[in-house]
Tab-separated table of C-alpha atoms in Angstrom:
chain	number	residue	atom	x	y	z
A	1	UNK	CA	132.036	198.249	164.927
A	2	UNK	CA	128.261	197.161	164.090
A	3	UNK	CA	127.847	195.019	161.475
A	4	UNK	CA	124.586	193.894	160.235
A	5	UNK	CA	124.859	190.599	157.623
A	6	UNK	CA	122.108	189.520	155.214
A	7	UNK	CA	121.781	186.313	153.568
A	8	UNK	CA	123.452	184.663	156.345
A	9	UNK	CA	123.203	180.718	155.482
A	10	UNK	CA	124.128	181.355	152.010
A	11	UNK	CA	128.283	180.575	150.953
A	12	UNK	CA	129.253	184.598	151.535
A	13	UNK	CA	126.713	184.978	154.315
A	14	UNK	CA	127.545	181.811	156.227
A	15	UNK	CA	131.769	182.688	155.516
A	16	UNK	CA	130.964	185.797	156.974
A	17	UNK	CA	129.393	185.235	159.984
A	18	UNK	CA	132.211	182.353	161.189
A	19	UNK	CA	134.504	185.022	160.238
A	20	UNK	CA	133.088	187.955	162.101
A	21	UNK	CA	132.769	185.455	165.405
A	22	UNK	CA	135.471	184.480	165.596
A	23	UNK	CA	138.228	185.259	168.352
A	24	UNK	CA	140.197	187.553	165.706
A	25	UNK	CA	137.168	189.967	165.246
A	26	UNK	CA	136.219	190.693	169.080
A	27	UNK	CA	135.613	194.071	168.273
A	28	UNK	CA	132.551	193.756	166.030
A	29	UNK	CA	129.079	193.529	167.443
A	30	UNK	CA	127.340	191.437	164.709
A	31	UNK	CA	123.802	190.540	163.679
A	32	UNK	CA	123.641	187.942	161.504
A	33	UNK	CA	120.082	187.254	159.427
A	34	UNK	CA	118.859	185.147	157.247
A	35	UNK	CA	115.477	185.254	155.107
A	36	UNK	CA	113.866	183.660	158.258
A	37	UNK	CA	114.587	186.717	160.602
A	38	UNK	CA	114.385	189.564	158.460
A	39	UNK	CA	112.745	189.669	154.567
A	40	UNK	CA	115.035	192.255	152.717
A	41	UNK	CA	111.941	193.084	150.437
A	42	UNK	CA	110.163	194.159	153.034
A	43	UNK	CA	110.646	197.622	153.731
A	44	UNK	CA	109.321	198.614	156.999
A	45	UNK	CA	110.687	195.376	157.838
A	46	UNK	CA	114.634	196.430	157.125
A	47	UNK	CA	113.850	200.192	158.281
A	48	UNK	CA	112.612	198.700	161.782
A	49	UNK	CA	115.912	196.458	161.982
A	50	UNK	CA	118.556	199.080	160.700
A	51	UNK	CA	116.675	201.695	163.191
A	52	UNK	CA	116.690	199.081	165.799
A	53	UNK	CA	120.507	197.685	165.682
A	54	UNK	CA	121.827	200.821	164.253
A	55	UNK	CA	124.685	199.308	162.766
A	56	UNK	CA	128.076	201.186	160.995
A	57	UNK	CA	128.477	198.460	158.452
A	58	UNK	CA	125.454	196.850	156.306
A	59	UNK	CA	126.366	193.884	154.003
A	60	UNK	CA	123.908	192.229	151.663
A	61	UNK	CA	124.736	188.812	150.944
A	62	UNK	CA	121.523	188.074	150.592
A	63	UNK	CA	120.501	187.330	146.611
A	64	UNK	CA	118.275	185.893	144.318
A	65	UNK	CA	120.693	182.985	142.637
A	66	UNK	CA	118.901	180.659	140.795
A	67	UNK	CA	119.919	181.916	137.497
A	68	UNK	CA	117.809	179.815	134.879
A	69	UNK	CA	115.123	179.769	137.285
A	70	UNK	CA	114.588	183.606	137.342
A	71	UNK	CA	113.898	183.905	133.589
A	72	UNK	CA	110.055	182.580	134.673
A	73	UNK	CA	110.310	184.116	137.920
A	74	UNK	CA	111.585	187.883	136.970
A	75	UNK	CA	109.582	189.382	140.017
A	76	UNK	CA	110.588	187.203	142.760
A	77	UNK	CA	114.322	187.754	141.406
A	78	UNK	CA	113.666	191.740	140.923
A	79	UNK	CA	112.207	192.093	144.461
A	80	UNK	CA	115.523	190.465	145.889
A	81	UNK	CA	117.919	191.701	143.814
A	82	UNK	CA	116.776	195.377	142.880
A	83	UNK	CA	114.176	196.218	145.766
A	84	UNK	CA	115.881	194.491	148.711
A	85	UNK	CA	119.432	195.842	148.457
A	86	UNK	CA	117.180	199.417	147.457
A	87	UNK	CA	115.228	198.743	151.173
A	88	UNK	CA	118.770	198.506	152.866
A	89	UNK	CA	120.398	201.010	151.442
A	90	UNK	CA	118.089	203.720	152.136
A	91	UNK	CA	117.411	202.602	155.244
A	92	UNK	CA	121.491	202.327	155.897
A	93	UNK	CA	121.663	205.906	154.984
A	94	UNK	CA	119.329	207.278	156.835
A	95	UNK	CA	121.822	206.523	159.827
A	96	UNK	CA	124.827	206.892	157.634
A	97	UNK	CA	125.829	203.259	157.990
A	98	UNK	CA	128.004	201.927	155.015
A	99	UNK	CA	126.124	199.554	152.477
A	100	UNK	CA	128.459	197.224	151.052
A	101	UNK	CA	126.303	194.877	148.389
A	102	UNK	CA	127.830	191.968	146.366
A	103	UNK	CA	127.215	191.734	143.036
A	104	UNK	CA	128.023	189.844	139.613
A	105	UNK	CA	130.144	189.414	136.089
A	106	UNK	CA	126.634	188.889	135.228
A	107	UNK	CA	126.117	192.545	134.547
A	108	UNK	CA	128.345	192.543	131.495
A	109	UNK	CA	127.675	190.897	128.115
A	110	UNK	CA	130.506	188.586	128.216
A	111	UNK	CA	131.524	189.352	124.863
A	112	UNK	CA	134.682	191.367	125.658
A	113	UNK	CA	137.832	189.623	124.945
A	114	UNK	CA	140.119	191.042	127.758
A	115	UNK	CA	138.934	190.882	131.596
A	116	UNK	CA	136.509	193.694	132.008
A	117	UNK	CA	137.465	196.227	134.748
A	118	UNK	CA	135.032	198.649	136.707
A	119	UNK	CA	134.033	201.329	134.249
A	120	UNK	CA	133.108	198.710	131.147
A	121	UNK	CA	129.915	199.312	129.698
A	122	UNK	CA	127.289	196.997	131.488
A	123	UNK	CA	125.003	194.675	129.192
A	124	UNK	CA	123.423	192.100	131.015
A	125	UNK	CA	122.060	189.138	129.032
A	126	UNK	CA	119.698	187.308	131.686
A	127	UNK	CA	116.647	188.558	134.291
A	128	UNK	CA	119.509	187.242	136.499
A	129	UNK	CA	121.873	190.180	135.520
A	130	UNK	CA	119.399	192.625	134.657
A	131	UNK	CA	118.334	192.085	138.677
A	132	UNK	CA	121.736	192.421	139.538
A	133	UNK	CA	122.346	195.326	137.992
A	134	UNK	CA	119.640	197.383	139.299
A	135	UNK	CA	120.281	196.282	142.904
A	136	UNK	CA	124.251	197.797	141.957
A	137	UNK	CA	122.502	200.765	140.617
A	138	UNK	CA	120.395	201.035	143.628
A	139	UNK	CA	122.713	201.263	145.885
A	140	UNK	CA	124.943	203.497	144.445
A	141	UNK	CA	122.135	206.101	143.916
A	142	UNK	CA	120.653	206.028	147.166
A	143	UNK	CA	124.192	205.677	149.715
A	144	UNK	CA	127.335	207.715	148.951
A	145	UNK	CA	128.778	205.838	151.438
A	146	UNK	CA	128.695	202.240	149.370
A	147	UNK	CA	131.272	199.871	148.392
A	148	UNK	CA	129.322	197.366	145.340
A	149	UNK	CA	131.406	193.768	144.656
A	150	UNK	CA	131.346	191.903	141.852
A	151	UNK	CA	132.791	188.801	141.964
A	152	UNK	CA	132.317	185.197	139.477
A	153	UNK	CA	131.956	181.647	139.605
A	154	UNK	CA	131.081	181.729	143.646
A	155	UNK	CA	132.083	178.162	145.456
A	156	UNK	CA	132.166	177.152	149.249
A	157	UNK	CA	131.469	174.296	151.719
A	158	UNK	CA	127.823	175.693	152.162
A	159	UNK	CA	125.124	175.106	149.622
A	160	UNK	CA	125.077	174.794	146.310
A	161	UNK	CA	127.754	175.653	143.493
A	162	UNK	CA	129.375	173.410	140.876
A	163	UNK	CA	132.131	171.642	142.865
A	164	UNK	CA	129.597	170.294	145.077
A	165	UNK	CA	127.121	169.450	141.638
A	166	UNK	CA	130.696	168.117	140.187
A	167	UNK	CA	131.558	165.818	142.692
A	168	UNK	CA	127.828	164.037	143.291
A	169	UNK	CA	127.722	163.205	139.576
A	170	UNK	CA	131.273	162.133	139.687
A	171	UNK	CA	129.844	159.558	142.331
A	172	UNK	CA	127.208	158.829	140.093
A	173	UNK	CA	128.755	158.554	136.935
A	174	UNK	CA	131.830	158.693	134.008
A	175	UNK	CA	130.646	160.287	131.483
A	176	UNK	CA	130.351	164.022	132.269
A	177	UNK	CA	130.579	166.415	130.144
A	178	UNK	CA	131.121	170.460	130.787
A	179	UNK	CA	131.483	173.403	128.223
A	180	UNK	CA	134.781	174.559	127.161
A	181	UNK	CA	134.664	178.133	125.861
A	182	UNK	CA	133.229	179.739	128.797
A	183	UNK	CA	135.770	181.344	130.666
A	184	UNK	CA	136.089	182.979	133.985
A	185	UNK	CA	138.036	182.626	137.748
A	186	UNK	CA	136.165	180.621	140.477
A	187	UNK	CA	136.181	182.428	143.934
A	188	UNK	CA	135.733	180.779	146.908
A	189	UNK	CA	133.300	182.306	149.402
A	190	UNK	CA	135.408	182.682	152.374
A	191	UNK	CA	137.880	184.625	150.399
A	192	UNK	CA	135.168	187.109	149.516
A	193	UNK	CA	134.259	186.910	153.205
A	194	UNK	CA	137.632	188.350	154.257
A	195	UNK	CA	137.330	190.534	151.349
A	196	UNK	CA	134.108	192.248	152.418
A	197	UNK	CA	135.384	192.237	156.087
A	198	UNK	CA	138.128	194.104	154.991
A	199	UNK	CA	136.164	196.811	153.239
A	200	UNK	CA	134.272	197.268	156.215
A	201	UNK	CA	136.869	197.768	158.126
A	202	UNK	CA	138.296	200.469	155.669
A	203	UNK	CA	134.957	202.179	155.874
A	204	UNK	CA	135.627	203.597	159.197
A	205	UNK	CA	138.654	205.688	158.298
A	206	UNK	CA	138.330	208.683	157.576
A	207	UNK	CA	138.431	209.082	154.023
A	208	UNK	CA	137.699	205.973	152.014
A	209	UNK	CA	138.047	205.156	148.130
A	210	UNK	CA	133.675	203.646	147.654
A	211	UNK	CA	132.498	202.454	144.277
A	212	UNK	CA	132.811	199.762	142.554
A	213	UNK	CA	135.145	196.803	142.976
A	214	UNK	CA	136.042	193.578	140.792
A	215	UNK	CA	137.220	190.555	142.846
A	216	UNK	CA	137.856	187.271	141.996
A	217	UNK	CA	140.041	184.422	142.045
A	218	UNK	CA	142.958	183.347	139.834
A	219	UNK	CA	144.014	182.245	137.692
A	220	UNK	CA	141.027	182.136	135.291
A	221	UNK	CA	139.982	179.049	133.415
A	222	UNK	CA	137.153	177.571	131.416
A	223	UNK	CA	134.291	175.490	132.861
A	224	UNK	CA	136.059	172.434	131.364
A	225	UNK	CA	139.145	172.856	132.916
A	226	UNK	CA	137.537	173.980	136.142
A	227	UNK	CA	135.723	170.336	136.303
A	228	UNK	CA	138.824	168.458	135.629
A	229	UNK	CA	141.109	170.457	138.938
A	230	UNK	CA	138.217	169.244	140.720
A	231	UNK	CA	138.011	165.375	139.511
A	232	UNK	CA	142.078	165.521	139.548
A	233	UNK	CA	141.976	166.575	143.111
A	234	UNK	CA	139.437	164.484	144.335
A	235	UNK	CA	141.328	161.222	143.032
A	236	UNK	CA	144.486	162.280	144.779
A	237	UNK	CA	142.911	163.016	148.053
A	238	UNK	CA	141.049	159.722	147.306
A	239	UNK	CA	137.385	161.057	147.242
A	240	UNK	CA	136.955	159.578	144.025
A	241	UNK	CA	137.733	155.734	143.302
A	242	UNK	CA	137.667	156.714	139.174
A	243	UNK	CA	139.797	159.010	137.778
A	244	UNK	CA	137.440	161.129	135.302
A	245	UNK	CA	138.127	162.884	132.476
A	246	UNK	CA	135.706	165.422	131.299
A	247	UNK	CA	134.737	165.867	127.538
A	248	UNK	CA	134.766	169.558	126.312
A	249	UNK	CA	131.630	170.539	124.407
A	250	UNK	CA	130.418	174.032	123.363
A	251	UNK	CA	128.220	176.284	124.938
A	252	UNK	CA	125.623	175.383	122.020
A	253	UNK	CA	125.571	172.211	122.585
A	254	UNK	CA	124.282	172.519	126.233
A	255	UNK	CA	121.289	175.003	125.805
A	256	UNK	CA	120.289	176.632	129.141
A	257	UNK	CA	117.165	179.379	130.064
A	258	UNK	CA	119.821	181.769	130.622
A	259	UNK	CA	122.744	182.999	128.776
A	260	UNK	CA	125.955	182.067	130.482
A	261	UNK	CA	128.727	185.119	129.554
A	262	UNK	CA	131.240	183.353	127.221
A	263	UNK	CA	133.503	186.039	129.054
A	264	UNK	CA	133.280	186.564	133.321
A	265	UNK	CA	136.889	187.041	133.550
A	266	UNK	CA	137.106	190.110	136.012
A	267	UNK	CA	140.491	192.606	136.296
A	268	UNK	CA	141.109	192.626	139.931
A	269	UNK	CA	143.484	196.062	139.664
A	270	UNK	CA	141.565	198.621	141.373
A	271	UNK	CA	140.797	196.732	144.286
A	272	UNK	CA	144.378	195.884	144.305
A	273	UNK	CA	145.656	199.292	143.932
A	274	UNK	CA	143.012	201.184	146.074
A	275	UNK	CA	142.232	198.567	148.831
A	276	UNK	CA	145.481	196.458	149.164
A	277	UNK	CA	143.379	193.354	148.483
A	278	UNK	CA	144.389	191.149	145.225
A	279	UNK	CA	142.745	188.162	143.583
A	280	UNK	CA	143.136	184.758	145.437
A	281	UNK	CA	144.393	181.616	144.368
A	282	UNK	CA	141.028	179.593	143.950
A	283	UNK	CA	142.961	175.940	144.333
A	284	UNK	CA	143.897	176.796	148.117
A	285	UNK	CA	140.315	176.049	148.478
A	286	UNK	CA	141.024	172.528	147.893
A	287	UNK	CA	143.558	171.649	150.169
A	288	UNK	CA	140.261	169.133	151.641
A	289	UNK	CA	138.035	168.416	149.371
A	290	UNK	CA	136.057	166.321	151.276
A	291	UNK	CA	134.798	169.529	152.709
A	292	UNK	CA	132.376	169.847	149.969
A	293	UNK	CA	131.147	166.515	149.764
């Protein structure tokens, strides 16, 4: 199997690619890219590499992040989000090579009060989501052959996410405070690595269930409590000479660009059900914290 991987240094990308070379996954001829080697919003750019590697699998972990950010800078985030996983698409089913995109809880409102599953109606309340959205949309319209997943509240060893922003202020200070009535499920990037690995590797039989997919990890939690697992942990495994505890505050007292979803929780049945795969357990990710320091 050919597997082409965008976004490569990000926390999917970078899971990814140390998954897919390693010993276990022999049989996958992979081509890992970053920004660097190949601009997804470049289209004669992506057709000349698709053409060129021909692969069977495409997955775009490649995104425009930066959440607050994007509300000034709506056409840098559009050309990523929308027009890039557009350019791969097309170009992926031109060859009829599988797209498999990753995608967000910020597509929904957040104002549901039960975890939203596939088929909710999509409401996205940032330039961040309303990217993110069109990019699903995108690829859906353009590759039958398409699995899209959303997933929330991404964290990993590589670059930055809020355990790593949690544990440098911890270093630098006590008082930290974190909003309470947000809720969602962290998910750590290497278990939507393995997630995404297995998809592709579901692709190639011969009749395949492709849409959309919730994934995420469990069980879900509030920013708040989030912060404290992570202080509480890094004081046992000693990371931390202070034990911390975090002050709730509301969402309205910590203004952002953006609007955060009060509600990212995600229902993780279909995936379960059609795909065998079922939400992880987000604090096996910090067996070693010191990985994210």
């Amino acid at each position: 199997m050919k597997i082409l991987v965008t976004g490569a240094k990000g926390q999917v990308g970078s899971q990814l690619v140390e998954k897919l070379s390693g010993g276990i996954n022999t049989h996958v001829e992979l081509l890992a890219v970053d920004r660097h080697l190949l601009d997804i919003t470049d289209e004669l750019a992506v057709n000349a590499c698709i053409e060129r590697f021909r692969p069977d699998v495409v997955i775009n972990a490649a995104a425009y992040t930066a959440v607050d950010r994007a509300e000034q800078d709506e056409l840098n985030a559009k050309r990523v989000n929308h027009l890039g996983p557009l350019y791969l698409a097309v170009a992926a089913n031109k060859i009829k090579a599988t797209m498999i995109h990753v995608s967000t809880d910020y597509v929904f409102s957040g104002d549901a009060k039960v975890p939203y599953i596939e088929s909710d109606t999509v409401d996205p309340q940032s330039v961040y989501g309303e990217t993110k959205l069109a990019g699903e949309q995108a690829v859906i319209n353009t590759n039958p052959q398409h699995f899209v997943l959303r997933t929330s509240w991404v964290f990993g060893e590589t670059g930055a996410n809020f355990v790593k922003t949690m544990l440098r202020i911890g270093r630098e200070r006590s008082d930290i405070r974190v909003v309470c009535d947000q809720f969602g499920s962290p998910t750590y990037a290497g278990d939507i690595a393995d997630t995404l690995i297995a998809m592709a590797k579901r692709s190639m039989e011969h009749e395949c269930p492709w849409g959309i997919y919730h994934f995420s990890g469990s069980p879900y939690v509030s920013w708040h409590e989030f912060a404290q697992y992570i202080f509480d942990e890094a004081y046992a495994q000693r990371c931390l000479n202070t034990h911390i505890k975090v002050k709730p505050i509301t969402t309205s007292e910590y203004p952002t660009a953006a609007k955060r979803p009060l509600n990212s929780r995600l229902n993780c049945t279909k995936i379960a059900t059609n795909l065998g795969v079922y939400a992880s357990d987000w604090r096996l990710a910090f067996k070693d914290i010191k990985a994210y320091l």
